[in-house]
């Protein structure tokens, strides 16, 4: 690996071999979505982490992780209520196995400046109220922020 043009097919075969030698089930391996490959059949790992787009309709019923629209380093303008609504109206609709909120490349300064904790709380509130289709509650948000010792902005 690493010499010449990258060959995805060879990489997947090698990765499958490593997993087999280590006796690791592909049911326990998550992989990012990939536009470079033909489909999940030739990939090692049975869980796809959809980070840029929603999974195709035919992937329902198989385990997957969702992050689309939940990267806090690139969604700086989105407010906590917008994250809550995004989770309630779009992410949960796909019925993911897990939801991953991305916090890449954020220094401690950016955590405060971009209200990362508050927006992560809004995502958690959206998930905890799954299936209820509730409207954003500023009072609940303020209550949770204050009980955790955070600013409620």
PDB file of N, CA and C in Angstrom, residues 3-48:
ATOM      1  N   UNK A   3       2.143   2.821  -2.622  1.00  0.00           N
ATOM      2  CA  UNK A   3       3.038   2.983  -3.756  1.00  0.00           C
ATOM      3  C   UNK A   3       2.190   2.994  -5.020  1.00  0.00           C
ATOM      4  N   UNK A   4       2.328   4.015  -5.823  1.00  0.00           N
ATOM      5  CA  UNK A   4       1.559   4.098  -7.067  1.00  0.00           C
ATOM      6  C   UNK A   4       0.132   4.555  -6.821  1.00  0.00           C
ATOM      7  N   UNK A   5      -0.706   4.357  -7.840  1.00  0.00           N
ATOM      8  CA  UNK A   5      -2.111   4.749  -7.749  1.00  0.00           C
ATOM      9  C   UNK A   5      -2.815   3.841  -6.750  1.00  0.00           C
ATOM     10  N   UNK A   6      -3.615   4.444  -5.889  1.00  0.00           N
ATOM     11  CA  UNK A   6      -4.304   3.675  -4.848  1.00  0.00           C
ATOM     12  C   UNK A   6      -5.343   2.755  -5.485  1.00  0.00           C
ATOM     13  N   UNK A   7      -5.308   1.493  -5.099  1.00  0.00           N
ATOM     14  CA  UNK A   7      -6.234   0.503  -5.634  1.00  0.00           C
ATOM     15  C   UNK A   7      -7.207   0.104  -4.530  1.00  0.00           C
ATOM     16  N   UNK A   8      -8.439   0.592  -4.640  1.00  0.00           N
ATOM     17  CA  UNK A   8      -9.439   0.342  -3.606  1.00  0.00           C
ATOM     18  C   UNK A   8      -9.759  -1.141  -3.458  1.00  0.00           C
ATOM     19  N   UNK A   9      -9.842  -1.842  -4.576  1.00  0.00           N
ATOM     20  CA  UNK A   9     -10.178  -3.261  -4.517  1.00  0.00           C
ATOM     21  C   UNK A   9      -9.127  -4.039  -3.723  1.00  0.00           C
ATOM     22  N   UNK A  10      -7.850  -3.769  -3.990  1.00  0.00           N
ATOM     23  CA  UNK A  10      -6.778  -4.456  -3.247  1.00  0.00           C
ATOM     24  C   UNK A  10      -6.815  -4.103  -1.768  1.00  0.00           C
ATOM     25  N   UNK A  11      -7.065  -2.820  -1.466  1.00  0.00           N
ATOM     26  CA  UNK A  11      -7.139  -2.398  -0.078  1.00  0.00           C
ATOM     27  C   UNK A  11      -8.247  -3.156   0.650  1.00  0.00           C
ATOM     28  N   UNK A  12      -9.424  -3.237   0.040  1.00  0.00           N
ATOM     29  CA  UNK A  12     -10.550  -3.922   0.678  1.00  0.00           C
ATOM     30  C   UNK A  12     -10.235  -5.401   0.901  1.00  0.00           C
ATOM     31  N   UNK A  13      -9.607  -6.040  -0.069  1.00  0.00           N
ATOM     32  CA  UNK A  13      -9.230  -7.451   0.092  1.00  0.00           C
ATOM     33  C   UNK A  13      -8.233  -7.623   1.236  1.00  0.00           C
ATOM     34  N   UNK A  14      -7.253  -6.718   1.310  1.00  0.00           N
ATOM     35  CA  UNK A  14      -6.268  -6.791   2.391  1.00  0.00           C
ATOM     36  C   UNK A  14      -6.927  -6.553   3.739  1.00  0.00           C
ATOM     37  N   UNK A  15      -7.813  -5.579   3.812  1.00  0.00           N
ATOM     38  CA  UNK A  15      -8.493  -5.284   5.071  1.00  0.00           C
ATOM     39  C   UNK A  15      -9.368  -6.462   5.501  1.00  0.00           C
ATOM     40  N   UNK A  16     -10.076  -7.064   4.565  1.00  0.00           N
ATOM     41  CA  UNK A  16     -10.879  -8.254   4.890  1.00  0.00           C
ATOM     42  C   UNK A  16      -9.985  -9.368   5.436  1.00  0.00           C
ATOM     43  N   UNK A  17      -8.800  -9.534   4.844  1.00  0.00           N
ATOM     44  CA  UNK A  17      -7.857 -10.550   5.315  1.00  0.00           C
ATOM     45  C   UNK A  17      -7.368 -10.274   6.727  1.00  0.00           C
ATOM     46  N   UNK A  18      -7.073  -9.016   7.025  1.00  0.00           N
ATOM     47  CA  UNK A  18      -6.622  -8.640   8.364  1.00  0.00           C
ATOM     48  C   UNK A  18      -7.724  -8.911   9.380  1.00  0.00           C
ATOM     49  N   UNK A  19      -8.961  -8.520   9.060  1.00  0.00           N
ATOM     50  CA  UNK A  19     -10.086  -8.756   9.973  1.00  0.00           C
ATOM     51  C   UNK A  19     -10.272 -10.247  10.228  1.00  0.00           C
ATOM     52  N   UNK A  20     -10.150 -11.023   9.186  1.00  0.00           N
ATOM     53  CA  UNK A  20     -10.325 -12.471   9.327  1.00  0.00           C
ATOM     54  C   UNK A  20      -9.229 -13.063  10.212  1.00  0.00           C
ATOM     55  N   UNK A  21      -7.968 -12.653   9.994  1.00  0.00           N
ATOM     56  CA  UNK A  21      -6.858 -13.156  10.808  1.00  0.00           C
ATOM     57  C   UNK A  21      -7.013 -12.778  12.275  1.00  0.00           C
ATOM     58  N   UNK A  22      -7.556 -11.596  12.528  1.00  0.00           N
ATOM     59  CA  UNK A  22      -7.748 -11.138  13.902  1.00  0.00           C
ATOM     60  C   UNK A  22      -9.072 -11.612  14.497  1.00  0.00           C
ATOM     61  N   UNK A  23      -9.827 -12.359  13.701  1.00  0.00           N
ATOM     62  CA  UNK A  23     -11.121 -12.892  14.128  1.00  0.00           C
ATOM     63  C   UNK A  23     -12.097 -11.779  14.554  1.00  0.00           C
ATOM     64  N   UNK A  24     -12.111 -10.719  13.747  1.00  0.00           N
ATOM     65  CA  UNK A  24     -13.015  -9.596  13.990  1.00  0.00           C
ATOM     66  C   UNK A  24     -14.127  -9.652  12.959  1.00  0.00           C
ATOM     67  N   UNK A  25     -15.356  -9.721  13.437  1.00  0.00           N
ATOM     68  CA  UNK A  25     -16.504  -9.771  12.542  1.00  0.00           C
ATOM     69  C   UNK A  25     -16.680  -8.441  11.827  1.00  0.00           C
ATOM     70  N   UNK A  26     -17.044  -8.503  10.557  1.00  0.00           N
ATOM     71  CA  UNK A  26     -17.293  -7.269   9.808  1.00  0.00           C
ATOM     72  C   UNK A  26     -18.526  -6.542  10.326  1.00  0.00           C
ATOM     73  N   UNK A  27     -19.341  -7.221  11.145  1.00  0.00           N
ATOM     74  CA  UNK A  27     -20.493  -6.571  11.787  1.00  0.00           C
ATOM     75  C   UNK A  27     -20.065  -5.526  12.811  1.00  0.00           C
ATOM     76  N   UNK A  28     -18.782  -5.558  13.203  1.00  0.00           N
ATOM     77  CA  UNK A  28     -18.271  -4.632  14.211  1.00  0.00           C
ATOM     78  C   UNK A  28     -17.351  -3.569  13.620  1.00  0.00           C
ATOM     79  N   UNK A  29     -17.351  -3.438  12.308  1.00  0.00           N
ATOM     80  CA  UNK A  29     -16.450  -2.501  11.650  1.00  0.00           C
ATOM     81  C   UNK A  29     -17.266  -1.443  10.907  1.00  0.00           C
ATOM     82  N   UNK A  30     -17.055  -0.174  11.276  1.00  0.00           N
ATOM     83  CA  UNK A  30     -17.739   0.940  10.622  1.00  0.00           C
ATOM     84  C   UNK A  30     -16.791   1.598   9.630  1.00  0.00           C
ATOM     85  N   UNK A  31     -17.331   1.961   8.485  1.00  0.00           N
ATOM     86  CA  UNK A  31     -16.552   2.623   7.431  1.00  0.00           C
ATOM     87  C   UNK A  31     -17.295   3.858   6.955  1.00  0.00           C
ATOM     88  N   UNK A  32     -16.544   4.894   6.582  1.00  0.00           N
ATOM     89  CA  UNK A  32     -17.169   6.084   6.004  1.00  0.00           C
ATOM     90  C   UNK A  32     -17.745   5.746   4.649  1.00  0.00           C
ATOM     91  N   UNK A  33     -18.804   6.460   4.277  1.00  0.00           N
ATOM     92  CA  UNK A  33     -19.360   6.300   2.936  1.00  0.00           C
ATOM     93  C   UNK A  33     -18.262   6.610   1.924  1.00  0.00           C
ATOM     94  N   UNK A  34     -18.361   6.017   0.752  1.00  0.00           N
ATOM     95  CA  UNK A  34     -17.346   6.245  -0.264  1.00  0.00           C
ATOM     96  C   UNK A  34     -17.986   6.342  -1.638  1.00  0.00           C
ATOM     97  N   UNK A  35     -17.668   7.415  -2.342  1.00  0.00           N
ATOM     98  CA  UNK A  35     -18.158   7.562  -3.710  1.00  0.00           C
ATOM     99  C   UNK A  35     -17.197   6.912  -4.701  1.00  0.00           C
ATOM    100  N   UNK A  36     -16.054   6.449  -4.211  1.00  0.00           N
ATOM    101  CA  UNK A  36     -15.031   5.868  -5.085  1.00  0.00           C
ATOM    102  C   UNK A  36     -15.319   4.409  -5.422  1.00  0.00           C
ATOM    103  N   UNK A  37     -16.178   3.773  -4.669  1.00  0.00           N
ATOM    104  CA  UNK A  37     -16.404   2.354  -4.852  1.00  0.00           C
ATOM    105  C   UNK A  37     -17.791   2.065  -5.392  1.00  0.00           C
ATOM    106  N   UNK A  38     -17.937   0.888  -5.966  1.00  0.00           N
ATOM    107  CA  UNK A  38     -19.182   0.513  -6.626  1.00  0.00           C
ATOM    108  C   UNK A  38     -20.319   0.298  -5.646  1.00  0.00           C
ATOM    109  N   UNK A  39     -20.054  -0.264  -4.512  1.00  0.00           N
ATOM    110  CA  UNK A  39     -21.115  -0.532  -3.557  1.00  0.00           C
ATOM    111  C   UNK A  39     -20.574  -1.165  -2.300  1.00  0.00           C
ATOM    112  N   UNK A  40     -21.435  -1.356  -1.293  1.00  0.00           N
ATOM    113  CA  UNK A  40     -20.966  -1.904  -0.031  1.00  0.00           C
ATOM    114  C   UNK A  40     -20.566  -3.376  -0.116  1.00  0.00           C
ATOM    115  N   UNK A  41     -20.974  -4.087  -1.161  1.00  0.00           N
ATOM    116  CA  UNK A  41     -20.663  -5.518  -1.261  1.00  0.00           C
ATOM    117  C   UNK A  41     -19.169  -5.796  -1.285  1.00  0.00           C
ATOM    118  N   UNK A  42     -18.388  -4.905  -1.871  1.00  0.00           N
ATOM    119  CA  UNK A  42     -16.952  -5.150  -1.973  1.00  0.00           C
ATOM    120  C   UNK A  42     -16.144  -4.453  -0.883  1.00  0.00           C
ATOM    121  N   UNK A  43     -16.800  -3.895   0.113  1.00  0.00           N
ATOM    122  CA  UNK A  43     -16.100  -3.199   1.190  1.00  0.00           C
ATOM    123  C   UNK A  43     -15.989  -4.076   2.426  1.00  0.00           C
ATOM    124  N   UNK A  44     -14.906  -3.904   3.139  1.00  0.00           N
ATOM    125  CA  UNK A  44     -14.748  -4.564   4.430  1.00  0.00           C
ATOM    126  C   UNK A  44     -15.491  -3.730   5.461  1.00  0.00           C
ATOM    127  N   UNK A  45     -16.267  -4.366   6.295  1.00  0.00           N
ATOM    128  CA  UNK A  45     -17.041  -3.645   7.302  1.00  0.00           C
ATOM    129  C   UNK A  45     -18.485  -3.515   6.885  1.00  0.00           C
ATOM    130  N   UNK A  46     -19.376  -3.900   7.761  1.00  0.00           N
ATOM    131  CA  UNK A  46     -20.806  -3.923   7.425  1.00  0.00           C
ATOM    132  C   UNK A  46     -21.563  -2.674   7.859  1.00  0.00           C
ATOM    133  N   UNK A  47     -20.937  -1.783   8.617  1.00  0.00           N
ATOM    134  CA  UNK A  47     -21.613  -0.571   9.075  1.00  0.00           C
ATOM    135  C   UNK A  47     -21.044   0.611   8.290  1.00  0.00           C
ATOM    136  N   UNK A  48     -21.911   1.349   7.639  1.00  0.00           N
ATOM    137  CA  UNK A  48     -21.455   2.514   6.883  1.00  0.00           C
ATOM    138  C   UNK A  48     -21.782   3.774   7.681  1.00  0.00           C
TER     139      UNK A  48
END
